[in-house]
mmCIF file with all atom_site columns, C-alpha atoms in Angstrom:
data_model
loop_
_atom_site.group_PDB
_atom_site.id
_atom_site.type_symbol
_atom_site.label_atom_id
_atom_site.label_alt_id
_atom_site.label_comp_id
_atom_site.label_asym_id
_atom_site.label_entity_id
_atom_site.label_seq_id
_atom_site.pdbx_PDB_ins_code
_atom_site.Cartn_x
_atom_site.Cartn_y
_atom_site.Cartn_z
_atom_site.occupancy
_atom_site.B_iso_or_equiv
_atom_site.pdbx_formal_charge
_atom_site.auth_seq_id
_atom_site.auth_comp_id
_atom_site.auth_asym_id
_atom_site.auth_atom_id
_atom_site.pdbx_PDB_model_num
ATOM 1  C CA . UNK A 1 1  ? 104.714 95.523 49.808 1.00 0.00 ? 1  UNK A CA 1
ATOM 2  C CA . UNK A 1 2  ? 107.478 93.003 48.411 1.00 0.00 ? 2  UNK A CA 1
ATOM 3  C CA . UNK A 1 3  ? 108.157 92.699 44.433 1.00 0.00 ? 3  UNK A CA 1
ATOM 4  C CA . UNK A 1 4  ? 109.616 90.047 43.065 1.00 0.00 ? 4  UNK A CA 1
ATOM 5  C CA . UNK A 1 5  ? 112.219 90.867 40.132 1.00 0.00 ? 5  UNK A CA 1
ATOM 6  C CA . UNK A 1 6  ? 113.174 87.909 37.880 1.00 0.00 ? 6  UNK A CA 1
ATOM 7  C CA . UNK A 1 7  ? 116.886 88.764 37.049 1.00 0.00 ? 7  UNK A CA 1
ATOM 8  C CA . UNK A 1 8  ? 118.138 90.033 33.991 1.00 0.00 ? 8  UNK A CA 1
ATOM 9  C CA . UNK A 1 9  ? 119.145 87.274 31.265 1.00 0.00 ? 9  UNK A CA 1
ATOM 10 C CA . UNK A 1 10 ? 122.861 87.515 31.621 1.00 0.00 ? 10 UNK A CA 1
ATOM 11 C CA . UNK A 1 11 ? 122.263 86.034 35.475 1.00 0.00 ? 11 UNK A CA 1
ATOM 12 C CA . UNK A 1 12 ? 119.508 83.891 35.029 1.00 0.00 ? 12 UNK A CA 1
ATOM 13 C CA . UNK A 1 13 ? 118.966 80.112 33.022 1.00 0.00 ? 13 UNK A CA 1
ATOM 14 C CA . UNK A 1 14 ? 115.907 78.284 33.810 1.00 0.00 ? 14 UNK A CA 1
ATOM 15 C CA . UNK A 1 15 ? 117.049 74.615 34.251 1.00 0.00 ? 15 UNK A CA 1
ATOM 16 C CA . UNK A 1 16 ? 114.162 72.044 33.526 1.00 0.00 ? 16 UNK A CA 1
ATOM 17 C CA . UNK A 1 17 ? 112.407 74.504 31.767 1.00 0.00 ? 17 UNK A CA 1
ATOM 18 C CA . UNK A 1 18 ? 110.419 72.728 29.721 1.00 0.00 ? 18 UNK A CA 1
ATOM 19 C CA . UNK A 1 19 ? 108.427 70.877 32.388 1.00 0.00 ? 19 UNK A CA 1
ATOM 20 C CA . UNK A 1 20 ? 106.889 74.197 33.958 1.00 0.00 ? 20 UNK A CA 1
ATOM 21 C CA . UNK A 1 21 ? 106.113 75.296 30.474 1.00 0.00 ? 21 UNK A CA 1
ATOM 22 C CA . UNK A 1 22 ? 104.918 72.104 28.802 1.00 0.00 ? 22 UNK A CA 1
ATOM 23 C CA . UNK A 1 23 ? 101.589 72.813 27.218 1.00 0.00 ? 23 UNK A CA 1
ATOM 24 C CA . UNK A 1 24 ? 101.664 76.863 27.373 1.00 0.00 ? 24 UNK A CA 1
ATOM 25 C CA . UNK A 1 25 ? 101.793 78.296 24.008 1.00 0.00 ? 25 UNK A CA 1
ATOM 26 C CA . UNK A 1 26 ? 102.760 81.571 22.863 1.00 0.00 ? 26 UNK A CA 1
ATOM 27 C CA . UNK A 1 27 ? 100.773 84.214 20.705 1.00 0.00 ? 27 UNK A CA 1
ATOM 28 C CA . UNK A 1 28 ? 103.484 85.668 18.611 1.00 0.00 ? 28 UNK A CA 1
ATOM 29 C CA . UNK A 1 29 ? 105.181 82.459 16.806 1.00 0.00 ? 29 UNK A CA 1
ATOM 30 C CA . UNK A 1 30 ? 108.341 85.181 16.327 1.00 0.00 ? 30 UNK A CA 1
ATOM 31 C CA . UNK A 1 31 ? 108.697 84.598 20.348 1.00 0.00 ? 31 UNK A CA 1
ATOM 32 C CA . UNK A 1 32 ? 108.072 80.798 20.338 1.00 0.00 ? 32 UNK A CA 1
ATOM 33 C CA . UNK A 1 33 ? 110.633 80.596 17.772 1.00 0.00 ? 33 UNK A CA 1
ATOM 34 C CA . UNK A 1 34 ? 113.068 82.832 19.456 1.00 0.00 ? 34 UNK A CA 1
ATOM 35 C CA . UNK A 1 35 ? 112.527 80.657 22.915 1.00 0.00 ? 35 UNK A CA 1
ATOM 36 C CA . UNK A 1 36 ? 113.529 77.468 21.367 1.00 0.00 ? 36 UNK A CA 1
ATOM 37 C CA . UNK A 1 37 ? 116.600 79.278 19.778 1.00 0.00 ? 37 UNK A CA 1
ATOM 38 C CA . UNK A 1 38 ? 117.583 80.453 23.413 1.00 0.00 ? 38 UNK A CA 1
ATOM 39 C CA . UNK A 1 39 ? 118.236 83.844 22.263 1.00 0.00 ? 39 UNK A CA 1
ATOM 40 C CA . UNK A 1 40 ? 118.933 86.762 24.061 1.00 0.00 ? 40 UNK A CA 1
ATOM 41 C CA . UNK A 1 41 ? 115.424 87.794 22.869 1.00 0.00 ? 41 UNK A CA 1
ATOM 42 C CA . UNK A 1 42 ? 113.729 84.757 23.600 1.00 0.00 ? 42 UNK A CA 1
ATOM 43 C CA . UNK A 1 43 ? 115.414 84.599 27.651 1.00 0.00 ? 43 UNK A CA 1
ATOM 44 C CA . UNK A 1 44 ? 113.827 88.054 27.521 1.00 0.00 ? 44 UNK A CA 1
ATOM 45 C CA . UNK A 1 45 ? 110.442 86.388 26.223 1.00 0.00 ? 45 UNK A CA 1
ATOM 46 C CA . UNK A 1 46 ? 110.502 82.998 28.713 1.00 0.00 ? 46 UNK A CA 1
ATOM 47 C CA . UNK A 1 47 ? 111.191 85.754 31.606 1.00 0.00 ? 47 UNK A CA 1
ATOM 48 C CA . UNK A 1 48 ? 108.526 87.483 30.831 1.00 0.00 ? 48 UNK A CA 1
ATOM 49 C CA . UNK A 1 49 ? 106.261 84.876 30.230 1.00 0.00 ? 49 UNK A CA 1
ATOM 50 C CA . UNK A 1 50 ? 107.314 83.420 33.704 1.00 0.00 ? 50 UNK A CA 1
ATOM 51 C CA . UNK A 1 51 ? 106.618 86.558 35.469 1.00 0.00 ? 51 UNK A CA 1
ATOM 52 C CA . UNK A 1 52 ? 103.031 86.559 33.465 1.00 0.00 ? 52 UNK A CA 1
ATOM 53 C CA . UNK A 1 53 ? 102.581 82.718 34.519 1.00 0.00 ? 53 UNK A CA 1
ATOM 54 C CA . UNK A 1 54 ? 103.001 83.935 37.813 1.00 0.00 ? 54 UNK A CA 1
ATOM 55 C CA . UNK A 1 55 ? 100.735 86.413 38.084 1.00 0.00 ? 55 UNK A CA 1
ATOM 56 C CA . UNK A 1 56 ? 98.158  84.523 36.622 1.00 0.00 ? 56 UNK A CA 1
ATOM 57 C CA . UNK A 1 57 ? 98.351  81.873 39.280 1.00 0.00 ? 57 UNK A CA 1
ATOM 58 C CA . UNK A 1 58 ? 98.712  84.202 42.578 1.00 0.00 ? 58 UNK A CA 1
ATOM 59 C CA . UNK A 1 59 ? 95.423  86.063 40.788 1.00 0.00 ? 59 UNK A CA 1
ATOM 60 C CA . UNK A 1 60 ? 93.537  82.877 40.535 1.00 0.00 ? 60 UNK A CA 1
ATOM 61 C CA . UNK A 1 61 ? 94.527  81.346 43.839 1.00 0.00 ? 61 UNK A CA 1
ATOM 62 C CA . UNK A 1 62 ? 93.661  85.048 45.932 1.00 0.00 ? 62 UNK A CA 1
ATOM 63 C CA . UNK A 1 63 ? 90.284  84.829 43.916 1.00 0.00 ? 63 UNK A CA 1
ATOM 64 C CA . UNK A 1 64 ? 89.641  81.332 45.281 1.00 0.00 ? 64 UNK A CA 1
ATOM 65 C CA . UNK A 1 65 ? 90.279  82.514 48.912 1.00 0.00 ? 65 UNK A CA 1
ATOM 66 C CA . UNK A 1 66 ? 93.636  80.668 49.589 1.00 0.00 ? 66 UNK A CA 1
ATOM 67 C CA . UNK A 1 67 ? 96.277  82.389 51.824 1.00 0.00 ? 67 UNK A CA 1
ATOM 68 C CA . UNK A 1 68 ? 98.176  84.087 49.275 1.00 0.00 ? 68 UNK A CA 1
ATOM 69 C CA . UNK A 1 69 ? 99.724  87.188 49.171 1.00 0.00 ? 69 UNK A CA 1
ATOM 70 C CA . UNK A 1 70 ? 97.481  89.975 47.217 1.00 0.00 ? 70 UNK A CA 1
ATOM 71 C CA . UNK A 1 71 ? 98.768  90.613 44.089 1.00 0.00 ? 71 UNK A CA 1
ATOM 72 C CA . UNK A 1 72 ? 99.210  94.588 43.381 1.00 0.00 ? 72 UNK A CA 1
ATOM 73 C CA . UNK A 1 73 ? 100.673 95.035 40.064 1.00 0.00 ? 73 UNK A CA 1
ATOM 74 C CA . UNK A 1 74 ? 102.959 93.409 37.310 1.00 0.00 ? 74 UNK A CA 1
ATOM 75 C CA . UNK A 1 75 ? 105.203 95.433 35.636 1.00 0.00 ? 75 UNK A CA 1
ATOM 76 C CA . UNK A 1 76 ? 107.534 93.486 33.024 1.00 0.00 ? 76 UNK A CA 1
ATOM 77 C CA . UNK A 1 77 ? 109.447 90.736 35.009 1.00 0.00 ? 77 UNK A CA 1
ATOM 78 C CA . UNK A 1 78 ? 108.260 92.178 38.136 1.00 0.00 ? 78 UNK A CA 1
ATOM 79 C CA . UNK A 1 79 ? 105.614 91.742 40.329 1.00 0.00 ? 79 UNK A CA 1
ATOM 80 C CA . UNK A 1 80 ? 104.751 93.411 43.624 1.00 0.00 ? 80 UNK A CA 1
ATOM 81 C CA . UNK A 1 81 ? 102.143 91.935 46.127 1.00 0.00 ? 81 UNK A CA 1
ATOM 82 C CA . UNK A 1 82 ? 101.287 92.234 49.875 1.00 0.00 ? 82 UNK A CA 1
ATOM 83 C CA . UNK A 1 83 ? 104.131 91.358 52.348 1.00 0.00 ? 83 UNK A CA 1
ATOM 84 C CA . UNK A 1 84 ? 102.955 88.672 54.522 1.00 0.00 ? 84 UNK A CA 1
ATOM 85 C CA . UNK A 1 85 ? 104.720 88.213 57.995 1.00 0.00 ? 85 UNK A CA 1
ATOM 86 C CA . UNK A 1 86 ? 104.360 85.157 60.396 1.00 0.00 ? 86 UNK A CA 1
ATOM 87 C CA . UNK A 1 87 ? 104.031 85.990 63.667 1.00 0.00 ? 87 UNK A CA 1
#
């Protein structure tokens, strides 16, 4: 297994944000609002809502048959799926 961690807020900034997140919208406006203040909650929020985004997408692709790695489990900003080795 491998999981991916997104790191905490104090180590992380998501440069050209907007562009990856352009059209998503959020179901609690009290974390869209927080997001565009860049808050320490709302770099809590767009991590977890990357992690979430990413999960979605490895779920969908596996589903569709493409050579992804399985997706086990998300657990806040982490995610663990299949290791995958090239031989």
């Amino acid at each position: 297994m491998a999981a991916k961690r997104y790191r905490s807020p104090e180590h992380r900034t998501f440069h050209r944000a907007a562009s990856y997140t352009e059209g998503r919208s959020m179901k609690r406006s009290r974390d869209e609002r927080a997001l565009k203040r860049k808050s320490t909650f709302g770099r809590q929020v767009a991590a977890g809502e990357w992690a979430v985004s990413e999960w979605g997408a490895l779920v969908r692709l596996w589903d569709l048959g493409l050579p992804v790695p399985y997706p086990v489990q998300i657990d806040g900003t982490e995610i663990l799926m299949e290791w995958i080795t090239w031989r």
